[in-house]
Amino acid sequence: NFQMVKEICENVSIPVEVAGGLRDIKKISSALSFAQRAVIGTIAMELKESDQEQILSNLISQFGRERLVVSIDHIDGEVVTHGWQRNTGKKLLEATNEFVRYGFSEFLNTNVSKDGTLEGPDITSLANICKIGGVNVIASGGISKLEDIQKVKEYNTYGVILGKALYEGLVSVE
């Protein structure tokens, strides 16, 4: 859907964050040629340890840390990649702190076991990540009502993703 996303970005007057399938530097660069920010997940998590520092540092110097959002998807604290199909063996806080050490500050936190369930957000994981200094965290997964958004805001989150709750009319943009 890359071309369709590009057309949307070119035809709206709001900042757009692009996510999904940005698994190499060429795709990230292409996305950032028309979008405000790019969400990286699998590429960031699956680098060989020997390559990690150089590649991640290059990404930040090339695009700027404010334009790259690291998606740390997890199932109850275990980080997963490849569209939530592969367990990396890394823990959520360990991974987040590692990316902070590399210079990243923007994070998307999704407990995928909550995503689309409308059962409320994973406040425990969110609270722990938001305690890390110098990070902007976008909360995702399970949000079903205005009270969930207010609860998430209590932890100084940077933003929130509304999916199913918005589509089903449980929460409005207003």
XYZ file of C-alpha atoms in Angstrom, residues 35-168:
134
model
C 5.689 11.562 5.730
C 6.529 13.452 8.915
C 7.652 10.327 10.798
C 8.420 6.663 10.154
C 7.801 3.837 12.578
C 10.524 1.206 12.651
C 10.190 -2.070 14.472
C 11.538 -5.226 12.928
C 14.604 -3.549 11.391
C 15.545 -2.067 14.760
C 14.982 -5.281 16.715
C 16.533 -7.787 14.338
C 19.922 -6.230 13.655
C 22.974 -8.299 14.476
C 24.454 -7.029 17.709
C 27.707 -6.183 15.890
C 25.809 -3.976 13.392
C 23.256 -2.480 15.744
C 25.123 0.560 17.040
C 26.419 1.660 13.632
C 23.136 1.207 11.747
C 20.960 2.761 14.434
C 23.347 5.699 14.839
C 23.323 6.181 11.060
C 19.518 6.182 11.008
C 19.411 8.912 13.659
C 22.083 11.044 12.001
C 20.490 10.649 8.555
C 16.852 11.287 9.513
C 16.849 12.782 13.010
C 15.597 11.069 16.123
C 12.352 13.070 16.149
C 11.360 11.547 12.785
C 11.930 7.914 13.779
C 9.558 6.109 16.098
C 10.683 2.757 17.453
C 7.758 0.382 17.689
C 8.255 -1.982 20.564
C 5.432 -4.445 20.164
C 5.161 -7.005 22.904
C 3.054 -9.784 24.282
C 2.953 -9.242 28.028
C 6.495 -7.861 28.131
C 8.113 -10.141 25.503
C 9.105 -8.164 22.376
C 7.757 -9.502 19.065
C 8.513 -8.570 15.452
C 7.489 -9.400 11.876
C 3.887 -8.378 12.341
C 3.794 -9.866 15.847
C 4.808 -13.327 14.619
C 8.355 -13.703 16.022
C 9.409 -13.515 19.651
C 12.799 -11.819 19.939
C 13.561 -13.066 23.436
C 14.001 -9.450 24.563
C 12.086 -7.870 27.399
C 10.132 -4.664 26.839
C 12.029 -2.435 29.267
C 15.394 -3.898 28.281
C 14.709 -3.137 24.612
C 13.388 0.363 25.304
C 16.406 1.275 27.444
C 18.729 -0.093 24.762
C 17.206 2.202 22.124
C 17.371 5.175 24.478
C 21.119 4.491 24.849
C 21.411 4.616 21.043
C 19.750 8.044 21.050
C 16.123 7.260 20.223
C 13.410 9.165 22.068
C 10.159 8.322 20.255
C 8.439 5.016 21.026
C 5.232 3.255 20.111
C 4.199 0.803 22.824
C 1.687 -1.896 21.881
C 0.825 -4.907 23.989
C -0.483 -6.914 21.054
C -2.527 -9.171 23.310
C -4.648 -6.058 24.000
C -4.766 -4.735 20.440
C -8.294 -4.680 19.033
C -9.806 -6.170 22.195
C -11.344 -2.969 23.606
C -10.447 -4.369 27.056
C -8.427 -1.359 28.181
C -4.740 -0.496 27.761
C -1.792 -2.251 29.391
C -1.225 0.387 32.057
C 1.537 -1.537 33.862
C 3.856 -1.703 30.844
C 2.979 1.819 29.812
C 3.718 3.209 33.280
C 7.110 1.472 33.344
C 8.169 2.791 29.945
C 6.991 6.313 30.748
C 9.301 6.325 33.793
C 12.317 6.245 31.466
C 13.674 9.766 31.177
C 13.626 11.666 27.898
C 11.162 9.491 25.998
C 7.928 10.237 24.184
C 5.637 7.221 24.320
C 2.616 6.606 22.125
C 0.187 4.187 23.773
C -1.562 1.603 21.639
C -3.814 -1.368 22.189
C -7.040 -1.992 24.066
C -8.320 1.563 24.333
C -12.114 1.533 24.265
C -13.379 4.702 25.905
C -12.534 8.235 26.925
C -11.637 7.064 30.438
C -8.912 4.826 28.952
C -7.427 7.829 27.160
C -7.536 9.879 30.365
C -5.845 7.052 32.285
C -3.100 6.775 29.655
C -2.576 10.555 29.801
C -1.853 10.327 33.550
C 1.506 8.750 32.652
C 2.568 11.689 30.452
C 2.233 9.802 27.214
C 3.048 11.662 24.046
C 0.056 10.273 22.204
C -2.441 7.491 21.802
C -3.510 5.346 18.889
C -7.221 4.862 18.456
C -8.217 2.083 16.118
C -11.167 -0.148 16.765
C -12.688 2.230 19.351
C -12.751 4.991 16.747
C -14.068 2.738 13.962
C -16.858 1.398 16.180
